Short mmCIF file of C-alpha atoms and ligand atoms in Angstrom, two decimals:
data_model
loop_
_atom_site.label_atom_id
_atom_site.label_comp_id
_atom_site.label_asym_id
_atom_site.label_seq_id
_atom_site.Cartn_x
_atom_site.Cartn_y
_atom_site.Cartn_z
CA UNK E 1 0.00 0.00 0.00
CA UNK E 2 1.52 3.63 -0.89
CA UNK E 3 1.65 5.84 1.75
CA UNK E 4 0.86 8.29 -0.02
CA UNK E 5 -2.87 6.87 -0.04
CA UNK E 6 -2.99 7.22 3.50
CA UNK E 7 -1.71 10.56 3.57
CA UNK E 8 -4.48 11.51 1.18
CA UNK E 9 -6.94 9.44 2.97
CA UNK E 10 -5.64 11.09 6.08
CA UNK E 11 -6.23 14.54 5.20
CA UNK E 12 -9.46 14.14 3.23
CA UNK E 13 -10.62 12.88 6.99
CA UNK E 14 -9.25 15.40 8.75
CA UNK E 15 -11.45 17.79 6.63
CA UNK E 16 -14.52 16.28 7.62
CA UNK E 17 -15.02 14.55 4.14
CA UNK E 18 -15.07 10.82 6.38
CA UNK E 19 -16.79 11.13 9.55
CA UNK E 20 -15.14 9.93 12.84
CA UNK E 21 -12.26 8.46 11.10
CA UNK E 22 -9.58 6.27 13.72
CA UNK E 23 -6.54 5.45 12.30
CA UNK E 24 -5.62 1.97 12.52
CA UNK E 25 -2.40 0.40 12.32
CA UNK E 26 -2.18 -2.23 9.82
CA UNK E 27 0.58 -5.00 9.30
CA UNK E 28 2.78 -3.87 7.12
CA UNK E 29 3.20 -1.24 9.35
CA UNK E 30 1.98 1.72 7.25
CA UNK E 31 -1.26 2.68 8.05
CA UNK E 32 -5.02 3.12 6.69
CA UNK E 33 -7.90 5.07 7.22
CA UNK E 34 -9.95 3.00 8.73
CA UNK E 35 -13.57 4.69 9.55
CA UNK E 36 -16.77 4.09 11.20
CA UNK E 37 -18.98 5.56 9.09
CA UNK E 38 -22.59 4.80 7.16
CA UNK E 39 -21.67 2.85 3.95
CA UNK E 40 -20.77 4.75 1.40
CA UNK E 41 -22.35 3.56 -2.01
CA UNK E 42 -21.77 6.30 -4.88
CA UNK E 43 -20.58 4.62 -8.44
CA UNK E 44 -17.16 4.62 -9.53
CA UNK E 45 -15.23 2.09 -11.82
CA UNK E 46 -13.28 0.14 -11.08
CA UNK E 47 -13.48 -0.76 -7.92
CA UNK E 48 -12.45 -3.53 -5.12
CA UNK E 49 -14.10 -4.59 -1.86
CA UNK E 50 -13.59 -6.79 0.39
CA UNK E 51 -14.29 -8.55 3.77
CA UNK E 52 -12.71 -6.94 7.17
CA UNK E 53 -9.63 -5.13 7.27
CA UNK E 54 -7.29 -6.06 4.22
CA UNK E 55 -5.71 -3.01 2.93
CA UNK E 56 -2.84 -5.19 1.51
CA UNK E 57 -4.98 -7.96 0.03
CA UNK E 58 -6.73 -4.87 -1.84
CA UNK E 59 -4.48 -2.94 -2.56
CA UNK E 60 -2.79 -6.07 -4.80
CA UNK E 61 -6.35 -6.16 -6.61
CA UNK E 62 -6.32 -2.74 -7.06
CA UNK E 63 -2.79 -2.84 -8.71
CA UNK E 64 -4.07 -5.73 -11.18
CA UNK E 65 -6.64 -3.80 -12.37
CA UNK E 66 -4.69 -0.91 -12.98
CA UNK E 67 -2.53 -2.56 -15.14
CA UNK E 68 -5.64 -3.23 -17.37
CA UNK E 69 -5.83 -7.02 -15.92
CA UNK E 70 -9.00 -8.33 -15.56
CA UNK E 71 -11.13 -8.53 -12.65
CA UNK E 72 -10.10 -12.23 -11.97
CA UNK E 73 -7.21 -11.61 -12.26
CA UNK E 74 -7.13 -8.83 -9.32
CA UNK E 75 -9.19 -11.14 -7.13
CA UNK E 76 -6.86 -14.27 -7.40
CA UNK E 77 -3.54 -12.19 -7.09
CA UNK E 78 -5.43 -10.29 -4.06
CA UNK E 79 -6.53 -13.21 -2.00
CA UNK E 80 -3.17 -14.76 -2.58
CA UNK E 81 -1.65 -11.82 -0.33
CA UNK E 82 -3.92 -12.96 2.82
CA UNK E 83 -3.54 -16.72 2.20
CA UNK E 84 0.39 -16.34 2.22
CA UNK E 85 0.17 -14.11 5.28
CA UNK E 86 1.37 -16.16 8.16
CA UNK E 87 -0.02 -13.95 10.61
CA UNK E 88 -3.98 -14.16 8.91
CA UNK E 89 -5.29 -17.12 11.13
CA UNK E 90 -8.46 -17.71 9.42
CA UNK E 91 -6.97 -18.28 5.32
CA UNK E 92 -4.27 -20.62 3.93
CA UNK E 93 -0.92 -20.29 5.51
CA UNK E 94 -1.28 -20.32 9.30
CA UNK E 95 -5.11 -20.70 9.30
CA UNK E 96 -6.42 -22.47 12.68
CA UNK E 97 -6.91 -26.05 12.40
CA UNK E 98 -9.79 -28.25 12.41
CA UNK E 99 -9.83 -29.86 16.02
CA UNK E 100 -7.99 -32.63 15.15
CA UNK E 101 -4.96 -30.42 14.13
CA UNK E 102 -5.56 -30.31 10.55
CA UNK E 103 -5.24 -27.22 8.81
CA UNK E 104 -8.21 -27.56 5.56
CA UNK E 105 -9.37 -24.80 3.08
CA UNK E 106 -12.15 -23.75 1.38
CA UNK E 107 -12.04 -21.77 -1.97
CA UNK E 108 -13.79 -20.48 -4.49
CA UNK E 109 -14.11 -18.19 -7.59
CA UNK E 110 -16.32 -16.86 -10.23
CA UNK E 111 -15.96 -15.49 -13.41
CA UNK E 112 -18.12 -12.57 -15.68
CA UNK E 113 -19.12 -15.94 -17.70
CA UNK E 114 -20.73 -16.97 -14.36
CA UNK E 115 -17.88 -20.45 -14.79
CA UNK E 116 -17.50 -21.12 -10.96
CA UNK E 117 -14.70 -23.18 -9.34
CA UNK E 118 -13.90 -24.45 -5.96
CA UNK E 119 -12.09 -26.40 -3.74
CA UNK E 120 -13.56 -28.30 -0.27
CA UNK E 121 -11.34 -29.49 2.60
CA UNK E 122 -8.14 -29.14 0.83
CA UNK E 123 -4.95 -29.29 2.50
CA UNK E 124 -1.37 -28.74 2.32
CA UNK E 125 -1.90 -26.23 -0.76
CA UNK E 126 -1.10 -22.68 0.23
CA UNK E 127 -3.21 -21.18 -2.45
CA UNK E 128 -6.62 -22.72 -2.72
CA UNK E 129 -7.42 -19.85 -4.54
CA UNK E 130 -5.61 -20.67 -7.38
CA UNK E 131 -6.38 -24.20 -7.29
CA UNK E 132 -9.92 -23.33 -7.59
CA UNK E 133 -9.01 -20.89 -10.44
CA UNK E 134 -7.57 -24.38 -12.21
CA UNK E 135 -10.85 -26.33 -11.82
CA UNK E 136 -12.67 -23.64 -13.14
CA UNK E 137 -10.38 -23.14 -15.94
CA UNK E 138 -8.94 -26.67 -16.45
CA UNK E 139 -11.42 -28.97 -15.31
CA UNK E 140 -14.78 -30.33 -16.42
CA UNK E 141 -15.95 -29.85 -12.87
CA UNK E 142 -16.91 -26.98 -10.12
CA UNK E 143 -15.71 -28.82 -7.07
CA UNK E 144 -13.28 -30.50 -5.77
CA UNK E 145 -12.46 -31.48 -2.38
CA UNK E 146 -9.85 -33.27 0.05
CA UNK E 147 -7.23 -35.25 -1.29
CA UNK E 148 -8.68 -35.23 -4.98
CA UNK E 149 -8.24 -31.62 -4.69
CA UNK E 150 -4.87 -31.97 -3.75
CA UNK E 151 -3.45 -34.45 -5.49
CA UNK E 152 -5.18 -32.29 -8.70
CA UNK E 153 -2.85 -29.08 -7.16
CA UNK E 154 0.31 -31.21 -6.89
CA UNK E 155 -0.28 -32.49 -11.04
CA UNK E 156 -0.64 -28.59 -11.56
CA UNK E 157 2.81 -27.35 -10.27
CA UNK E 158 1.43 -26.25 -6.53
CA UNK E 159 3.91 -27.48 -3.79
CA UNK E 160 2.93 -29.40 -0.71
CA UNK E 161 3.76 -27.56 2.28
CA UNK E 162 2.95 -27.52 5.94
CA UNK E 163 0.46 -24.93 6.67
CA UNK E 164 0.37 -25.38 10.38
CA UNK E 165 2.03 -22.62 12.14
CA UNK E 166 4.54 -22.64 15.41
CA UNK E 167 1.40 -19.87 16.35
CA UNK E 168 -1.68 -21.99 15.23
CA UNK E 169 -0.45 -25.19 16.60
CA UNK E 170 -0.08 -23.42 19.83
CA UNK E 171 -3.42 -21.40 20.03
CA UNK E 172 -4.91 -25.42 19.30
CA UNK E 173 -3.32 -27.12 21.73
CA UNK E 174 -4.46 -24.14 24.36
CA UNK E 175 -8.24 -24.78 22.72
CA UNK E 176 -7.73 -28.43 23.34
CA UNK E 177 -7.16 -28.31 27.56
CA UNK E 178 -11.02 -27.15 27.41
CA UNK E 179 -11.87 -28.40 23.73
CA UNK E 180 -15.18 -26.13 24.23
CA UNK E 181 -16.37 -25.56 21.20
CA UNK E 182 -18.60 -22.19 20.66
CA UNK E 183 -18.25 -19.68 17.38
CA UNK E 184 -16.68 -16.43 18.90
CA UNK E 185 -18.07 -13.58 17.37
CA UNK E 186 -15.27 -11.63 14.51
CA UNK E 187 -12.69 -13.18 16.31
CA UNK E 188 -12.23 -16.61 14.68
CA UNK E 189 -13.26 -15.27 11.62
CA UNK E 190 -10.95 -12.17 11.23
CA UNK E 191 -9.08 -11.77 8.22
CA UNK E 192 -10.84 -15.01 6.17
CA UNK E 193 -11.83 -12.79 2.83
CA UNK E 194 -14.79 -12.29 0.43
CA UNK E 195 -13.47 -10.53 -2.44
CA UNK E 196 -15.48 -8.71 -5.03
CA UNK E 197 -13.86 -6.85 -7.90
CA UNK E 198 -15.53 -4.53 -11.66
CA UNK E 199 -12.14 -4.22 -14.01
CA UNK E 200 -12.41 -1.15 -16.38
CA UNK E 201 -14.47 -2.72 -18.81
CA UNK E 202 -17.24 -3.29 -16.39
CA UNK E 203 -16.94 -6.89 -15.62
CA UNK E 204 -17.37 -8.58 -12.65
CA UNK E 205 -15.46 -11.55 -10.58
CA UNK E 206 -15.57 -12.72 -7.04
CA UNK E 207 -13.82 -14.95 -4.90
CA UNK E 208 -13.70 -16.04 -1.17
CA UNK E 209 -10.49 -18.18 0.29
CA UNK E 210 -10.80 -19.29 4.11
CA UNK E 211 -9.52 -22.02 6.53
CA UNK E 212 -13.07 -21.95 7.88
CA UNK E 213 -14.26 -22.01 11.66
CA UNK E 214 -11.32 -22.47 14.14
CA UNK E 215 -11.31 -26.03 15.76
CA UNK E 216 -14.38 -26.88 13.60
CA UNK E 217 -15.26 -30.98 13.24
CA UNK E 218 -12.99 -32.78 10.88
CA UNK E 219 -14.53 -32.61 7.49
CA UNK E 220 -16.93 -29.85 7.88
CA UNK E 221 -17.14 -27.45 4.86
CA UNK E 222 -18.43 -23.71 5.35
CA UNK E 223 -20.30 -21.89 3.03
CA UNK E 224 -17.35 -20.13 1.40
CA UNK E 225 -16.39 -22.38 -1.55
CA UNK E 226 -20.06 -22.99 -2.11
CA UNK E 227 -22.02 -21.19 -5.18
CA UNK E 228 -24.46 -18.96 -4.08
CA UNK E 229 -23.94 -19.26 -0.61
CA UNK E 230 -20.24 -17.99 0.20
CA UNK E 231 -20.11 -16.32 -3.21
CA UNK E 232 -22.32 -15.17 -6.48
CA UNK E 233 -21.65 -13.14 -9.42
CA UNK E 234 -24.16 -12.35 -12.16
CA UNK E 235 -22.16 -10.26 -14.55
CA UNK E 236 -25.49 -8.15 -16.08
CA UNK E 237 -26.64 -7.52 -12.07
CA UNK E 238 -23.38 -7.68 -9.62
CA UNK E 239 -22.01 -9.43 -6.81
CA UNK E 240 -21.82 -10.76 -2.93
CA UNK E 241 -19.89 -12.52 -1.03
CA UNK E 242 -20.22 -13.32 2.65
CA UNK E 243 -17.99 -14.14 5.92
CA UNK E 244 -19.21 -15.36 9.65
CA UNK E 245 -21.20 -18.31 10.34
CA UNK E 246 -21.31 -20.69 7.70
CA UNK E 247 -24.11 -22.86 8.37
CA UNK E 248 -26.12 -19.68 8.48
CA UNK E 249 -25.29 -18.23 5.10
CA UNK E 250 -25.60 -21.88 3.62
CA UNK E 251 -29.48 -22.31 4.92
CA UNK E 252 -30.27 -18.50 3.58
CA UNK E 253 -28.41 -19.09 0.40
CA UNK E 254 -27.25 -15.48 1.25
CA UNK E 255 -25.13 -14.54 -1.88
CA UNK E 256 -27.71 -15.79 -4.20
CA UNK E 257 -30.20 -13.91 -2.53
CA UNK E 258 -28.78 -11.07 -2.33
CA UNK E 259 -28.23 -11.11 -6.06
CA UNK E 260 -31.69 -11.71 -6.71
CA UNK E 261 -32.69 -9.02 -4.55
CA UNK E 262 -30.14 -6.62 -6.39
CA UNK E 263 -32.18 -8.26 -9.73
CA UNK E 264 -35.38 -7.00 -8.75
CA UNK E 265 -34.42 -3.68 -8.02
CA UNK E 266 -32.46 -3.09 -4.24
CA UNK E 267 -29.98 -1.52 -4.12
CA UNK E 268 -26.82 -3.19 -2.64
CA UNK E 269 -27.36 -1.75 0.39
CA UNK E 270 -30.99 -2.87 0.79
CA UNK E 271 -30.04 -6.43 -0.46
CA UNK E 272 -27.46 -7.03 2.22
CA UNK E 273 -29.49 -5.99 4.98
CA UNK E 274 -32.79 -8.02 3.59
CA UNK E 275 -30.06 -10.66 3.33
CA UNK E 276 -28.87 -10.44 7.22
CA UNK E 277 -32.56 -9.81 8.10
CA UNK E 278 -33.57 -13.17 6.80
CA UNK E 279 -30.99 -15.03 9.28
CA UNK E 280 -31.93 -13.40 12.44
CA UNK E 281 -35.63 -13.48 12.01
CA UNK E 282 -35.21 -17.21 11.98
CA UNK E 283 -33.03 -17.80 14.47
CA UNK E 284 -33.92 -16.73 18.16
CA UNK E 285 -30.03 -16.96 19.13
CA UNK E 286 -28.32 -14.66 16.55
CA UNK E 287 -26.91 -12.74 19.44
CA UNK E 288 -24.52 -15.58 19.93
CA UNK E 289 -22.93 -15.28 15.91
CA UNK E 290 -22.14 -12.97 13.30
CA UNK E 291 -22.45 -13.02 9.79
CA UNK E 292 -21.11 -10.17 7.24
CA UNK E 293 -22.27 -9.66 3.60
CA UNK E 294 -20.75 -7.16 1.40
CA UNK E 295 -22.24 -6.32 -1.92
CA UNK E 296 -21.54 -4.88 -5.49
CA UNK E 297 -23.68 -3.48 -8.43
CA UNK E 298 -22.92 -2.98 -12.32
CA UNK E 299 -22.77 0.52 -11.63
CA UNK E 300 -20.08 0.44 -8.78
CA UNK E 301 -22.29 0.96 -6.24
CA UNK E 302 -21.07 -0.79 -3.04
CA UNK E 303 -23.34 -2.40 0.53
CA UNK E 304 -22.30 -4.14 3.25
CA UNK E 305 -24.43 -4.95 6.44
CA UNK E 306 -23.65 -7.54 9.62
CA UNK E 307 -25.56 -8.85 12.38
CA UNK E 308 -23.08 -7.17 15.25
CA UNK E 309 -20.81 -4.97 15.82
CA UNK E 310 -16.86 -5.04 14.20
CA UNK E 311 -17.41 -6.59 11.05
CA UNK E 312 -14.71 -4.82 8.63
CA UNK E 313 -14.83 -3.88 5.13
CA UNK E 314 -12.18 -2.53 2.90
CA UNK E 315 -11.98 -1.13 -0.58
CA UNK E 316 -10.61 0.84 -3.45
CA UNK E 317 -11.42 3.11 -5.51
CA UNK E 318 -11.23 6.19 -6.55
CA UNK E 319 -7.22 5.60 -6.42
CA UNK E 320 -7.90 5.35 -2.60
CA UNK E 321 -8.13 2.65 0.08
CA UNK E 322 -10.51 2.91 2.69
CA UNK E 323 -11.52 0.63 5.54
CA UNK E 324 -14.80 1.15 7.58
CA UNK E 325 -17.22 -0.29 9.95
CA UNK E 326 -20.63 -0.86 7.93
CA UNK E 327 -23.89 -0.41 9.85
CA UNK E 328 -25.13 -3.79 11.51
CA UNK E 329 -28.47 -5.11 13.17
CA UNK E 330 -27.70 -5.70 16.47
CA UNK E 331 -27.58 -2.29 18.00
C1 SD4 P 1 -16.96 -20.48 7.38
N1 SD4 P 1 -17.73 -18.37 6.57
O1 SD4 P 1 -16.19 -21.43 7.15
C2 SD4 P 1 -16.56 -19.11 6.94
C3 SD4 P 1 -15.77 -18.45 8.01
C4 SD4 P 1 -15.63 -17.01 7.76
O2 SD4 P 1 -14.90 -15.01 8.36
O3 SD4 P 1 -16.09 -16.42 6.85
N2 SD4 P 1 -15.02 -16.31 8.57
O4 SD4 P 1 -18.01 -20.62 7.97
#
């Protein structure tokens, strides 16, 4: 990320442009202008958003498409930054394990053709991303998952490695002396990204990479690498993509429906928020989970809604990164 972003971002907030901005030091040590703020949702191409507070993974995306790459492009080289980050506990690299100890990703992409890949349960493969990318692209199938999936990495030039950090494999074996298992609210799921991106000729890809719920069973698959409910695109209407609870997205079909909803006439705003209202009027206990959706339409415009507090979204545009706090349910 260029400082000199920040410093721009930095000074547009200190003139009142961004309301109640708090800067917010990121991990590359520069920092960006991270603001609480009601979501913004003006039109501008191109554009890149994305789940929680990524100004690196976006600012990668942001560089693809200024090169005149497509929009797939951007979101595979983007996610790759946050599934090679070490320190990001909830995607590739150094993602929390399963509770057995196993470290297993989820994956998927989508194209402006509406050509979907995806990978299930895969492990030892740092980029899942860009395995899913291959079985879009190289496959006759969508999904793949487990040892399939890897074995169909390895015969496509990805290296086996041990994802299981010093740090993970630590913060496991403290889960394991009380093994109690209970979704904690944005902090299991920090960092896992949704990735939404409209190159300059308009078109639209998405994709979301995750090691899914910490300490989750062995063999349980979240919604992220599933069509429609981690992910949709629909290159005449736009785009969402969704992080939190996966078993709650997957029974709402949330990405799908907030498609639809964009279809018949919402706004991306609207469609988000119809989107998280669906989950919590079904479920008495939605004080006890979150679930983030972020949103895109053909014109640029931008939503994104949770059911709590600290959900994180980041984009650019407009030449400038931004990361805010969008409006949620629960207040
Ligand atoms: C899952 N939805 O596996 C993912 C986790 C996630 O931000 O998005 N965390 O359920």
């Amino acid at each position: 990320m260029k400082r000199r972003k920040f410093i721009q971002n930095a000074s547009l907030s200190s003139l009142g442009v961004v309301a109640g901005a708090t800067a917010l030091a990121c991990k590359d040590e520069t920092k960006t202008n991270t603001v609480k703020t009601e979501n913004k949702t003006e039109g501008s191409l191109p554009l890149v958003i994305a789940t929680w507070n990524v100004p690196n993974a976006t600012a990668k995306a942001w560089e693809e498409l200024q090169k005149g790459n497509s929009s797939l492009d951007a979101i595979e080289q983007g996610c790759k930054i946050e599934e090679a980050n070490a320190e990001g506990q909830s995607v590739g690299l150094g993602g929390l394990p399963d509770r057995d100890g196993n470290v297993t990703l989820d994956a998927c992409i989508m194209n402006k053709e509406g050509n979907y890949g995806a990978v299930v349960y895969l492990q030892n493969i740092k980029h899942p991303i860009s395995v899913a990318r291959k079985v879009m692209e190289e496959t006759p199938h969508v999904i793949m998952a487990g040892k399939g999936a890897e074995q169909f990495a390895i015969s496509q030039g990805f290296e086996p490695e041990n994802l299981l950090t010093e740090a993970s494999k630590k913060a496991w074996e403290q889960w394991k002396e009380t093994s109690q298992y209970k979704p904690i609210i944005n902090i299991e799921n920090h960092d896992t990204i949704g990735m939404l991106a409209i190159d300059s000729n308009g078109d639209i890809a998405g994709g979301c990479t995750t090691s899914g719920l910490a300490y989750k069973m062995a063999g349980r698959v979240g919604d992220s690498p599933i069509i429609g409910s981690g992910l949709f695109i629909d290159n005449e209407i736009g785009g969402a993509t969704a992080t939190g609870l996966g078993e709650e997205v997957l029974k709402t079909v949330g990405s799908f429906l907030i498609v639809e909803l964009m279809r018949q006439g919402k706004s991306p705003q609207e469609a988000c928020e119809e989107a998280i209202s669906r989950i919590v009027t079904k479920n008495p206990n939605f004080k006890d989970f979150q679930v983030g959706y972020i949103a895109v339409n053909k014109k640029g415009e931008t939503g994104a809604y949770s059911i709590h507090e600290g959900f994180y979204v980041s984009t650019y545009q407009e030449d400038m990164a931004k990361s805010y706090m969008p409006e949620f349910h629960n207040k």
